[in-house]
Amino acid sequence: MEITHFGLALRLHPDVYAPAEDSFMLASGASALQGSVLEIGCGCGLSSLVCAKSDDRNSVLGVDINRHAVDCSSDNAIRNAIPNARFTE
């Protein structure tokens, strides 16, 4: 499954939390953040990627205990050519 939001094309994984209302609200706020940003529980990477895309000087780290989420977010960063976001467990 795939969604497009905030100008990002995001591929979703069945074992990863799919963005819902709370995710879209968080992503809206993340677009205004500057500097070094940590997202705990990155899911598919929506908020981290919105933050990284909003300013290429931002350095964003997304973490999740779900390995599928980390892989999904990393893949979405590559798909959207966002080099200043990285993801780990």
mmCIF file as gemmi writes it, N, C-alpha and C atoms, coordinates in Angstrom:
data_model
loop_
_atom_site.group_PDB
_atom_site.id
_atom_site.type_symbol
_atom_site.label_atom_id
_atom_site.label_alt_id
_atom_site.label_comp_id
_atom_site.label_asym_id
_atom_site.label_entity_id
_atom_site.label_seq_id
_atom_site.pdbx_PDB_ins_code
_atom_site.Cartn_x
_atom_site.Cartn_y
_atom_site.Cartn_z
_atom_site.occupancy
_atom_site.B_iso_or_equiv
_atom_site.pdbx_formal_charge
_atom_site.auth_seq_id
_atom_site.auth_asym_id
_atom_site.pdbx_PDB_model_num
ATOM 1 N N . MET Axp A 1 ? 0.841 -1.174 0 1 0 ? 1 A 1
ATOM 2 C CA . MET Axp A 1 ? 0 0 0 1 0 ? 1 A 1
ATOM 3 C C . MET Axp A 1 ? 0.89 1.244 0 1 0 ? 1 A 1
ATOM 4 N N . GLU Axp A 2 ? 0.401 2.289 -0.606 1 0 ? 2 A 1
ATOM 5 C CA . GLU Axp A 2 ? 1.166 3.519 -0.723 1 0 ? 2 A 1
ATOM 6 C C . GLU Axp A 2 ? 0.251 4.714 -0.49 1 0 ? 2 A 1
ATOM 7 N N . ILE Axp A 3 ? 0.788 5.757 0.154 1 0 ? 3 A 1
ATOM 8 C CA . ILE Axp A 3 ? 0.048 7.003 0.327 1 0 ? 3 A 1
ATOM 9 C C . ILE Axp A 3 ? 0.935 8.154 -0.129 1 0 ? 3 A 1
ATOM 10 N N . THR Axp A 4 ? 0.292 9.252 -0.45 1 0 ? 4 A 1
ATOM 11 C CA . THR Axp A 4 ? 1.005 10.482 -0.771 1 0 ? 4 A 1
ATOM 12 C C . THR Axp A 4 ? 0.489 11.557 0.169 1 0 ? 4 A 1
ATOM 13 N N . HIS Axp A 5 ? 1.423 12.175 0.886 1 0 ? 5 A 1
ATOM 14 C CA . HIS Axp A 5 ? 1.029 13.227 1.818 1 0 ? 5 A 1
ATOM 15 C C . HIS Axp A 5 ? 2.217 14.157 2.043 1 0 ? 5 A 1
ATOM 16 N N . PHE Axp A 6 ? 1.951 15.449 2.205 1 0 ? 6 A 1
ATOM 17 C CA . PHE Axp A 6 ? 2.993 16.456 2.396 1 0 ? 6 A 1
ATOM 18 C C . PHE Axp A 6 ? 4.032 16.396 1.274 1 0 ? 6 A 1
ATOM 19 N N . GLY Axp A 7 ? 3.593 15.996 0.083 1 0 ? 7 A 1
ATOM 20 C CA . GLY Axp A 7 ? 4.505 15.904 -1.048 1 0 ? 7 A 1
ATOM 21 C C . GLY Axp A 7 ? 5.402 14.685 -1.028 1 0 ? 7 A 1
ATOM 22 N N . LEU Axp A 8 ? 5.149 13.755 -0.123 1 0 ? 8 A 1
ATOM 23 C CA . LEU Axp A 8 ? 5.953 12.536 -0.022 1 0 ? 8 A 1
ATOM 24 C C . LEU Axp A 8 ? 5.157 11.341 -0.525 1 0 ? 8 A 1
ATOM 25 N N . ALA Axp A 9 ? 5.83 10.447 -1.244 1 0 ? 9 A 1
ATOM 26 C CA . ALA Axp A 9 ? 5.231 9.171 -1.646 1 0 ? 9 A 1
ATOM 27 C C . ALA Axp A 9 ? 5.753 8.13 -0.668 1 0 ? 9 A 1
ATOM 28 N N . LEU Axp A 10 ? 4.868 7.619 0.176 1 0 ? 10 A 1
ATOM 29 C CA . LEU Axp A 10 ? 5.278 6.695 1.231 1 0 ? 10 A 1
ATOM 30 C C . LEU Axp A 10 ? 4.707 5.313 0.998 1 0 ? 10 A 1
ATOM 31 N N . ARG Axp A 11 ? 5.581 4.352 0.985 1 0 ? 11 A 1
ATOM 32 C CA . ARG Axp A 11 ? 5.174 2.956 0.908 1 0 ? 11 A 1
ATOM 33 C C . ARG Axp A 11 ? 4.962 2.469 2.336 1 0 ? 11 A 1
ATOM 34 N N . LEU Axp A 12 ? 3.859 1.782 2.571 1 0 ? 12 A 1
ATOM 35 C CA . LEU Axp A 12 ? 3.531 1.272 3.897 1 0 ? 12 A 1
ATOM 36 C C . LEU Axp A 12 ? 3.806 -0.22 3.975 1 0 ? 12 A 1
ATOM 37 N N . HIS Axp A 13 ? 3.984 -0.709 5.188 1 0 ? 13 A 1
ATOM 38 C CA . HIS Axp A 13 ? 4.24 -2.128 5.439 1 0 ? 13 A 1
ATOM 39 C C . HIS Axp A 13 ? 3.124 -2.638 6.35 1 0 ? 13 A 1
ATOM 40 N N . PRO Axp A 14 ? 2.623 -3.84 6.133 1 0 ? 14 A 1
ATOM 41 C CA . PRO Axp A 14 ? 1.504 -4.34 6.946 1 0 ? 14 A 1
ATOM 42 C C . PRO Axp A 14 ? 1.824 -4.486 8.433 1 0 ? 14 A 1
ATOM 43 N N . ASP Axp A 15 ? 3.086 -4.577 8.804 1 0 ? 15 A 1
ATOM 44 C CA . ASP Axp A 15 ? 3.464 -4.718 10.211 1 0 ? 15 A 1
ATOM 45 C C . ASP Axp A 15 ? 3.928 -3.403 10.84 1 0 ? 15 A 1
ATOM 46 N N . VAL Axp A 16 ? 3.619 -2.286 10.186 1 0 ? 16 A 1
ATOM 47 C CA . VAL Axp A 16 ? 4.03 -0.968 10.663 1 0 ? 16 A 1
ATOM 48 C C . VAL Axp A 16 ? 2.786 -0.1 10.814 1 0 ? 16 A 1
ATOM 49 N N . TYR Axp A 17 ? 2.756 0.685 11.894 1 0 ? 17 A 1
ATOM 50 C CA . TYR Axp A 17 ? 1.648 1.599 12.16 1 0 ? 17 A 1
ATOM 51 C C . TYR Axp A 17 ? 1.419 2.498 10.944 1 0 ? 17 A 1
ATOM 52 N N . ALA Axp A 18 ? 0.225 2.451 10.407 1 0 ? 18 A 1
ATOM 53 C CA . ALA Axp A 18 ? -0.126 3.301 9.263 1 0 ? 18 A 1
ATOM 54 C C . ALA Axp A 18 ? -0.491 4.697 9.764 1 0 ? 18 A 1
ATOM 55 N N . PRO Axp A 19 ? -0.087 5.736 9.072 1 0 ? 19 A 1
ATOM 56 C CA . PRO Axp A 19 ? -0.401 7.09 9.52 1 0 ? 19 A 1
ATOM 57 C C . PRO Axp A 19 ? -1.908 7.292 9.674 1 0 ? 19 A 1
ATOM 58 N N . ALA Axp A 20 ? -2.261 7.933 10.783 1 0 ? 20 A 1
ATOM 59 C CA . ALA Axp A 20 ? -3.651 8.273 11.077 1 0 ? 20 A 1
ATOM 60 C C . ALA Axp A 20 ? -3.699 9.76 11.443 1 0 ? 20 A 1
ATOM 61 N N . GLU Axp A 21 ? -4.83 10.227 11.967 1 0 ? 21 A 1
ATOM 62 C CA . GLU Axp A 21 ? -4.99 11.647 12.301 1 0 ? 21 A 1
ATOM 63 C C . GLU Axp A 21 ? -3.83 12.191 13.126 1 0 ? 21 A 1
ATOM 64 N N . ASP Axp A 22 ? -3.43 11.436 14.155 1 0 ? 22 A 1
ATOM 65 C CA . ASP Axp A 22 ? -2.358 11.912 15.03 1 0 ? 22 A 1
ATOM 66 C C . ASP Axp A 22 ? -1.038 12.048 14.274 1 0 ? 22 A 1
ATOM 67 N N . SER Axp A 23 ? -0.794 11.151 13.338 1 0 ? 23 A 1
ATOM 68 C CA . SER Axp A 23 ? 0.433 11.201 12.545 1 0 ? 23 A 1
ATOM 69 C C . SER Axp A 23 ? 0.473 12.445 11.667 1 0 ? 23 A 1
ATOM 70 N N . PHE Axp A 24 ? -0.652 12.773 11.048 1 0 ? 24 A 1
ATOM 71 C CA . PHE Axp A 24 ? -0.7 13.935 10.167 1 0 ? 24 A 1
ATOM 72 C C . PHE Axp A 24 ? -0.563 15.229 10.97 1 0 ? 24 A 1
ATOM 73 N N . MET Axp A 25 ? -1.135 15.262 12.172 1 0 ? 25 A 1
ATOM 74 C CA . MET Axp A 25 ? -1.009 16.436 13.027 1 0 ? 25 A 1
ATOM 75 C C . MET Axp A 25 ? 0.458 16.609 13.471 1 0 ? 25 A 1
ATOM 76 N N . LEU Axp A 26 ? 1.097 15.519 13.876 1 0 ? 26 A 1
ATOM 77 C CA . LEU Axp A 26 ? 2.505 15.573 14.277 1 0 ? 26 A 1
ATOM 78 C C . LEU Axp A 26 ? 3.387 16.009 13.109 1 0 ? 26 A 1
ATOM 79 N N . ALA Axp A 27 ? 3.118 15.49 11.925 1 0 ? 27 A 1
ATOM 80 C CA . ALA Axp A 27 ? 3.908 15.853 10.747 1 0 ? 27 A 1
ATOM 81 C C . ALA Axp A 27 ? 3.776 17.341 10.434 1 0 ? 27 A 1
ATOM 82 N N . SER Axp A 28 ? 2.589 17.904 10.63 1 0 ? 28 A 1
ATOM 83 C CA . SER Axp A 28 ? 2.402 19.343 10.407 1 0 ? 28 A 1
ATOM 84 C C . SER Axp A 28 ? 3.309 20.147 11.331 1 0 ? 28 A 1
ATOM 85 N N . GLY Axp A 29 ? 3.362 19.747 12.595 1 0 ? 29 A 1
ATOM 86 C CA . GLY Axp A 29 ? 4.234 20.432 13.551 1 0 ? 29 A 1
ATOM 87 C C . GLY Axp A 29 ? 5.702 20.205 13.26 1 0 ? 29 A 1
ATOM 88 N N . ALA Axp A 30 ? 6.028 19.015 12.797 1 0 ? 30 A 1
ATOM 89 C CA . ALA Axp A 30 ? 7.431 18.672 12.511 1 0 ? 30 A 1
ATOM 90 C C . ALA Axp A 30 ? 8 19.519 11.384 1 0 ? 30 A 1
ATOM 91 N N . SER Axp A 31 ? 7.147 19.996 10.521 1 0 ? 31 A 1
ATOM 92 C CA . SER Axp A 31 ? 7.634 20.794 9.392 1 0 ? 31 A 1
ATOM 93 C C . SER Axp A 31 ? 8.249 22.116 9.846 1 0 ? 31 A 1
ATOM 94 N N . ALA Axp A 32 ? 7.939 22.552 11.063 1 0 ? 32 A 1
ATOM 95 C CA . ALA Axp A 32 ? 8.463 23.817 11.574 1 0 ? 32 A 1
ATOM 96 C C . ALA Axp A 32 ? 9.711 23.644 12.442 1 0 ? 32 A 1
ATOM 97 N N . LEU Axp A 33 ? 10.092 22.411 12.737 1 0 ? 33 A 1
ATOM 98 C CA . LEU Axp A 33 ? 11.25 22.169 13.589 1 0 ? 33 A 1
ATOM 99 C C . LEU Axp A 33 ? 12.548 22.458 12.842 1 0 ? 33 A 1
ATOM 100 N N . GLN Axp A 34 ? 13.56 22.855 13.602 1 0 ? 34 A 1
ATOM 101 C CA . GLN Axp A 34 ? 14.862 23.149 13.009 1 0 ? 34 A 1
ATOM 102 C C . GLN Axp A 34 ? 15.966 22.544 13.844 1 0 ? 34 A 1
ATOM 103 N N . GLY Axp A 35 ? 17.03 22.141 13.179 1 0 ? 35 A 1
ATOM 104 C CA . GLY Axp A 35 ? 18.205 21.632 13.87 1 0 ? 35 A 1
ATOM 105 C C . GLY Axp A 35 ? 18.252 20.12 13.893 1 0 ? 35 A 1
ATOM 106 N N . SER Axp A 36 ? 18.694 19.586 15.028 1 0 ? 36 A 1
ATOM 107 C CA . SER Axp A 36 ? 18.776 18.137 15.21 1 0 ? 36 A 1
ATOM 108 C C . SER Axp A 36 ? 17.477 17.669 15.857 1 0 ? 36 A 1
ATOM 109 N N . VAL Axp A 37 ? 16.821 16.702 15.229 1 0 ? 37 A 1
ATOM 110 C CA . VAL Axp A 37 ? 15.498 16.261 15.67 1 0 ? 37 A 1
ATOM 111 C C . VAL Axp A 37 ? 15.5 14.753 15.844 1 0 ? 37 A 1
ATOM 112 N N . LEU Axp A 38 ? 14.914 14.284 16.946 1 0 ? 38 A 1
ATOM 113 C CA . LEU Axp A 38 ? 14.757 12.863 17.227 1 0 ? 38 A 1
ATOM 114 C C . LEU Axp A 38 ? 13.275 12.536 17.259 1 0 ? 38 A 1
ATOM 115 N N . GLU Axp A 39 ? 12.87 11.536 16.487 1 0 ? 39 A 1
ATOM 116 C CA . GLU Axp A 39 ? 11.501 11.036 16.554 1 0 ? 39 A 1
ATOM 117 C C . GLU Axp A 39 ? 11.543 9.631 17.131 1 0 ? 39 A 1
ATOM 118 N N . ILE Axp A 40 ? 10.82 9.424 18.224 1 0 ? 40 A 1
ATOM 119 C CA . ILE Axp A 40 ? 10.735 8.108 18.848 1 0 ? 40 A 1
ATOM 120 C C . ILE Axp A 40 ? 9.43 7.467 18.402 1 0 ? 40 A 1
ATOM 121 N N . GLY Axp A 41 ? 9.539 6.301 17.776 1 0 ? 41 A 1
ATOM 122 C CA . GLY Axp A 41 ? 8.371 5.625 17.215 1 0 ? 41 A 1
ATOM 123 C C . GLY Axp A 41 ? 8.067 6.171 15.83 1 0 ? 41 A 1
ATOM 124 N N . CYS Axp A 42 ? 9.006 5.999 14.915 1 0 ? 42 A 1
ATOM 125 C CA . CYS Axp A 42 ? 8.932 6.646 13.592 1 0 ? 42 A 1
ATOM 126 C C . CYS Axp A 42 ? 7.914 6.028 12.64 1 0 ? 42 A 1
ATOM 127 N N . GLY Axp A 43 ? 7.487 4.793 12.892 1 0 ? 43 A 1
ATOM 128 C CA . GLY Axp A 43 ? 6.519 4.171 11.984 1 0 ? 43 A 1
ATOM 129 C C . GLY Axp A 43 ? 7.043 4.134 10.56 1 0 ? 43 A 1
ATOM 130 N N . CYS Axp A 44 ? 6.272 4.659 9.62 1 0 ? 44 A 1
ATOM 131 C CA . CYS Axp A 44 ? 6.692 4.665 8.211 1 0 ? 44 A 1
ATOM 132 C C . CYS Axp A 44 ? 7.614 5.836 7.886 1 0 ? 44 A 1
ATOM 133 N N . GLY Axp A 45 ? 7.861 6.709 8.878 1 0 ? 45 A 1
ATOM 134 C CA . GLY Axp A 45 ? 8.794 7.82 8.684 1 0 ? 45 A 1
ATOM 135 C C . GLY Axp A 45 ? 8.163 9.147 8.328 1 0 ? 45 A 1
ATOM 136 N N . LEU Axp A 46 ? 6.853 9.234 8.322 1 0 ? 46 A 1
ATOM 137 C CA . LEU Axp A 46 ? 6.168 10.446 7.857 1 0 ? 46 A 1
ATOM 138 C C . LEU Axp A 46 ? 6.705 11.71 8.521 1 0 ? 46 A 1
ATOM 139 N N . SER Axp A 47 ? 6.637 11.81 9.838 1 0 ? 47 A 1
ATOM 140 C CA . SER Axp A 47 ? 7.041 13.049 10.52 1 0 ? 47 A 1
ATOM 141 C C . SER Axp A 47 ? 8.529 13.34 10.354 1 0 ? 47 A 1
ATOM 142 N N . SER Axp A 48 ? 9.348 12.322 10.481 1 0 ? 48 A 1
ATOM 143 C CA . SER Axp A 48 ? 10.787 12.517 10.303 1 0 ? 48 A 1
ATOM 144 C C . SER Axp A 48 ? 11.108 13.029 8.909 1 0 ? 48 A 1
ATOM 145 N N . LEU Axp A 49 ? 10.462 12.455 7.919 1 0 ? 49 A 1
ATOM 146 C CA . LEU Axp A 49 ? 10.742 12.843 6.537 1 0 ? 49 A 1
ATOM 147 C C . LEU Axp A 49 ? 10.201 14.23 6.219 1 0 ? 49 A 1
ATOM 148 N N . VAL Axp A 50 ? 9.047 14.579 6.763 1 0 ? 50 A 1
ATOM 149 C CA . VAL Axp A 50 ? 8.521 15.934 6.58 1 0 ? 50 A 1
ATOM 150 C C . VAL Axp A 50 ? 9.487 16.944 7.187 1 0 ? 50 A 1
ATOM 151 N N . CYS Axp A 51 ? 9.975 16.656 8.39 1 0 ? 51 A 1
ATOM 152 C CA . CYS Axp A 51 ? 10.919 17.551 9.057 1 0 ? 51 A 1
ATOM 153 C C . CYS Axp A 51 ? 12.204 17.682 8.25 1 0 ? 51 A 1
ATOM 154 N N . ALA Axp A 52 ? 12.75 16.571 7.807 1 0 ? 52 A 1
ATOM 155 C CA . ALA Axp A 52 ? 14.003 16.6 7.039 1 0 ? 52 A 1
ATOM 156 C C . ALA Axp A 52 ? 13.821 17.328 5.71 1 0 ? 52 A 1
ATOM 157 N N . LYS Axp A 53 ? 12.69 17.093 5.069 1 0 ? 53 A 1
ATOM 158 C CA . LYS Axp A 53 ? 12.433 17.719 3.766 1 0 ? 53 A 1
ATOM 159 C C . LYS Axp A 53 ? 12.208 19.229 3.9 1 0 ? 53 A 1
ATOM 160 N N . SER Axp A 54 ? 11.675 19.666 5.036 1 0 ? 54 A 1
ATOM 161 C CA . SER Axp A 54 ? 11.34 21.083 5.205 1 0 ? 54 A 1
ATOM 162 C C . SER Axp A 54 ? 12.579 21.978 5.249 1 0 ? 54 A 1
ATOM 163 N N . ASP Axp A 55 ? 13.72 21.41 5.662 1 0 ? 55 A 1
ATOM 164 C CA . ASP Axp A 55 ? 14.959 22.187 5.73 1 0 ? 55 A 1
ATOM 165 C C . ASP Axp A 55 ? 16.131 21.216 5.603 1 0 ? 55 A 1
ATOM 166 N N . ASP Axp A 56 ? 16.879 21.313 4.525 1 0 ? 56 A 1
ATOM 167 C CA . ASP Axp A 56 ? 17.964 20.348 4.304 1 0 ? 56 A 1
ATOM 168 C C . ASP Axp A 56 ? 19.116 20.523 5.295 1 0 ? 56 A 1
ATOM 169 N N . ARG Axp A 57 ? 19.055 21.573 6.126 1 0 ? 57 A 1
ATOM 170 C CA . ARG Axp A 57 ? 20.05 21.72 7.195 1 0 ? 57 A 1
ATOM 171 C C . ARG Axp A 57 ? 19.662 20.919 8.439 1 0 ? 57 A 1
ATOM 172 N N . ASN Axp A 58 ? 18.424 20.452 8.504 1 0 ? 58 A 1
ATOM 173 C CA . ASN Axp A 58 ? 17.998 19.622 9.633 1 0 ? 58 A 1
ATOM 174 C C . ASN Axp A 58 ? 18.681 18.266 9.566 1 0 ? 58 A 1
ATOM 175 N N . SER Axp A 59 ? 18.94 17.715 10.732 1 0 ? 59 A 1
ATOM 176 C CA . SER Axp A 59 ? 19.475 16.359 10.845 1 0 ? 59 A 1
ATOM 177 C C . SER Axp A 59 ? 18.467 15.572 11.678 1 0 ? 59 A 1
ATOM 178 N N . VAL Axp A 60 ? 17.819 14.605 11.062 1 0 ? 60 A 1
ATOM 179 C CA . VAL Axp A 60 ? 16.712 13.913 11.709 1 0 ? 60 A 1
ATOM 180 C C . VAL Axp A 60 ? 17.061 12.444 11.925 1 0 ? 60 A 1
ATOM 181 N N . LEU Axp A 61 ? 16.807 11.983 13.144 1 0 ? 61 A 1
ATOM 182 C CA . LEU Axp A 61 ? 16.989 10.577 13.486 1 0 ? 61 A 1
ATOM 183 C C . LEU Axp A 61 ? 15.649 10.032 13.953 1 0 ? 61 A 1
ATOM 184 N N . GLY Axp A 62 ? 15.169 9.004 13.271 1 0 ? 62 A 1
ATOM 185 C CA . GLY Axp A 62 ? 13.946 8.32 13.672 1 0 ? 62 A 1
ATOM 186 C C . GLY Axp A 62 ? 14.301 6.961 14.233 1 0 ? 62 A 1
ATOM 187 N N . VAL Axp A 63 ? 13.697 6.617 15.376 1 0 ? 63 A 1
ATOM 188 C CA . VAL Axp A 63 ? 13.946 5.315 15.989 1 0 ? 63 A 1
ATOM 189 C C . VAL Axp A 63 ? 12.628 4.585 16.201 1 0 ? 63 A 1
ATOM 190 N N . ASP Axp A 64 ? 12.707 3.265 16.19 1 0 ? 64 A 1
ATOM 191 C CA . ASP Axp A 64 ? 11.525 2.437 16.428 1 0 ? 64 A 1
ATOM 192 C C . ASP Axp A 64 ? 11.997 1.064 16.884 1 0 ? 64 A 1
ATOM 193 N N . ILE Axp A 65 ? 11.231 0.417 17.76 1 0 ? 65 A 1
ATOM 194 C CA . ILE Axp A 65 ? 11.6 -0.938 18.196 1 0 ? 65 A 1
ATOM 195 C C . ILE Axp A 65 ? 11.21 -1.982 17.155 1 0 ? 65 A 1
ATOM 196 N N . ASN Axp A 66 ? 10.396 -1.584 16.2 1 0 ? 66 A 1
ATOM 197 C CA . ASN Axp A 66 ? 9.94 -2.481 15.133 1 0 ? 66 A 1
ATOM 198 C C . ASN Axp A 66 ? 10.91 -2.4 13.955 1 0 ? 66 A 1
ATOM 199 N N . ARG Axp A 67 ? 11.625 -3.476 13.691 1 0 ? 67 A 1
ATOM 200 C CA . ARG Axp A 67 ? 12.593 -3.502 12.585 1 0 ? 67 A 1
ATOM 201 C C . ARG Axp A 67 ? 11.927 -3.203 11.243 1 0 ? 67 A 1
ATOM 202 N N . HIS Axp A 68 ? 10.682 -3.64 11.074 1 0 ? 68 A 1
ATOM 203 C CA . HIS Axp A 68 ? 9.96 -3.344 9.821 1 0 ? 68 A 1
ATOM 204 C C . HIS Axp A 68 ? 9.755 -1.836 9.657 1 0 ? 68 A 1
ATOM 205 N N . ALA Axp A 69 ? 9.504 -1.141 10.763 1 0 ? 69 A 1
ATOM 206 C CA . ALA Axp A 69 ? 9.323 0.311 10.705 1 0 ? 69 A 1
ATOM 207 C C . ALA Axp A 69 ? 10.619 1.008 10.3 1 0 ? 69 A 1
ATOM 208 N N . VAL Axp A 70 ? 11.725 0.568 10.871 1 0 ? 70 A 1
ATOM 209 C CA . VAL Axp A 70 ? 13.027 1.151 10.527 1 0 ? 70 A 1
ATOM 210 C C . VAL Axp A 70 ? 13.321 0.947 9.048 1 0 ? 70 A 1
ATOM 211 N N . ASP Axp A 71 ? 13.106 -0.266 8.563 1 0 ? 71 A 1
ATOM 212 C CA . ASP Axp A 71 ? 13.349 -0.55 7.141 1 0 ? 71 A 1
ATOM 213 C C . ASP Axp A 71 ? 12.401 0.24 6.25 1 0 ? 71 A 1
ATOM 214 N N . CYS Axp A 72 ? 11.14 0.307 6.639 1 0 ? 72 A 1
ATOM 215 C CA . CYS Axp A 72 ? 10.133 1.038 5.864 1 0 ? 72 A 1
ATOM 216 C C . CYS Axp A 72 ? 10.499 2.52 5.78 1 0 ? 72 A 1
ATOM 217 N N . SER Axp A 73 ? 10.852 3.121 6.921 1 0 ? 73 A 1
ATOM 218 C CA . SER Axp A 73 ? 11.229 4.538 6.953 1 0 ? 73 A 1
ATOM 219 C C . SER Axp A 73 ? 12.474 4.801 6.118 1 0 ? 73 A 1
ATOM 220 N N . SER Axp A 74 ? 13.456 3.922 6.242 1 0 ? 74 A 1
ATOM 221 C CA . SER Axp A 74 ? 14.692 4.077 5.458 1 0 ? 74 A 1
ATOM 222 C C . SER Axp A 74 ? 14.406 4.005 3.965 1 0 ? 74 A 1
ATOM 223 N N . ASP Axp A 75 ? 13.581 3.058 3.583 1 0 ? 75 A 1
ATOM 224 C CA . ASP Axp A 75 ? 13.2 2.937 2.168 1 0 ? 75 A 1
ATOM 225 C C . ASP Axp A 75 ? 12.458 4.184 1.691 1 0 ? 75 A 1
ATOM 226 N N . ASN Axp A 76 ? 11.582 4.719 2.531 1 0 ? 76 A 1
ATOM 227 C CA . ASN Axp A 76 ? 10.839 5.924 2.15 1 0 ? 76 A 1
ATOM 228 C C . ASN Axp A 76 ? 11.757 7.137 2.021 1 0 ? 76 A 1
ATOM 229 N N . ALA Axp A 77 ? 12.789 7.205 2.838 1 0 ? 77 A 1
ATOM 230 C CA . ALA Axp A 77 ? 13.764 8.297 2.703 1 0 ? 77 A 1
ATOM 231 C C . ALA Axp A 77 ? 14.475 8.205 1.355 1 0 ? 77 A 1
ATOM 232 N N . ILE Axp A 78 ? 14.854 6.996 0.976 1 0 ? 78 A 1
ATOM 233 C CA . ILE Axp A 78 ? 15.524 6.788 -0.316 1 0 ? 78 A 1
ATOM 234 C C . ILE Axp A 78 ? 14.573 7.105 -1.466 1 0 ? 78 A 1
ATOM 235 N N . ARG Axp A 79 ? 13.343 6.619 -1.384 1 0 ? 79 A 1
ATOM 236 C CA . ARG Axp A 79 ? 12.349 6.847 -2.447 1 0 ? 79 A 1
ATOM 237 C C . ARG Axp A 79 ? 12.087 8.327 -2.676 1 0 ? 79 A 1
ATOM 238 N N . ASN Axp A 80 ? 12.18 9.117 -1.599 1 0 ? 80 A 1
ATOM 239 C CA . ASN Axp A 80 ? 11.882 10.546 -1.696 1 0 ? 80 A 1
ATOM 240 C C . ASN Axp A 80 ? 13.134 11.416 -1.74 1 0 ? 80 A 1
ATOM 241 N N . ALA Axp A 81 ? 14.298 10.768 -1.9 1 0 ? 81 A 1
ATOM 242 C CA . ALA Axp A 81 ? 15.589 11.471 -2.025 1 0 ? 81 A 1
ATOM 243 C C . ALA Axp A 81 ? 15.809 12.461 -0.871 1 0 ? 81 A 1
ATOM 244 N N . ILE Axp A 82 ? 15.663 11.935 0.352 1 0 ? 82 A 1
ATOM 245 C CA . ILE Axp A 82 ? 15.867 12.749 1.545 1 0 ? 82 A 1
ATOM 246 C C . ILE Axp A 82 ? 17.083 12.193 2.292 1 0 ? 82 A 1
ATOM 247 N N . PRO Axp A 83 ? 18.237 12.812 2.095 1 0 ? 83 A 1
ATOM 248 C CA . PRO Axp A 83 ? 19.482 12.269 2.672 1 0 ? 83 A 1
ATOM 249 C C . PRO Axp A 83 ? 19.721 12.654 4.133 1 0 ? 83 A 1
ATOM 250 N N . ASN Axp A 84 ? 19.007 13.628 4.657 1 0 ? 84 A 1
ATOM 251 C CA . ASN Axp A 84 ? 19.287 14.117 6.015 1 0 ? 84 A 1
ATOM 252 C C . ASN Axp A 84 ? 18.366 13.515 7.076 1 0 ? 84 A 1
ATOM 253 N N . ALA Axp A 85 ? 17.779 12.352 6.763 1 0 ? 85 A 1
ATOM 254 C CA . ALA Axp A 85 ? 17.014 11.592 7.752 1 0 ? 85 A 1
ATOM 255 C C . ALA Axp A 85 ? 17.571 10.174 7.758 1 0 ? 85 A 1
ATOM 256 N N . ARG Axp A 86 ? 17.799 9.655 8.968 1 0 ? 86 A 1
ATOM 257 C CA . ARG Axp A 86 ? 18.242 8.266 9.068 1 0 ? 86 A 1
ATOM 258 C C . ARG Axp A 86 ? 17.428 7.581 10.155 1 0 ? 86 A 1
ATOM 259 N N . PHE Axp A 87 ? 17.412 6.266 10.12 1 0 ? 87 A 1
ATOM 260 C CA . PHE Axp A 87 ? 16.524 5.485 10.971 1 0 ? 87 A 1
ATOM 261 C C . PHE Axp A 87 ? 17.253 4.294 11.558 1 0 ? 87 A 1
ATOM 262 N N . THR Axp A 88 ? 16.925 3.979 12.83 1 0 ? 88 A 1
ATOM 263 C CA . THR Axp A 88 ? 17.576 2.856 13.506 1 0 ? 88 A 1
ATOM 264 C C . THR Axp A 88 ? 16.649 2.305 14.592 1 0 ? 88 A 1
ATOM 265 N N . GLU Axp A 89 ? 17.015 1.106 15.076 1 0 ? 89 A 1
ATOM 266 C CA . GLU Axp A 89 ? 16.283 0.491 16.191 1 0 ? 89 A 1
ATOM 267 C C . GLU Axp A 89 ? 16.796 1.04 17.496 1 0 ? 89 A 1
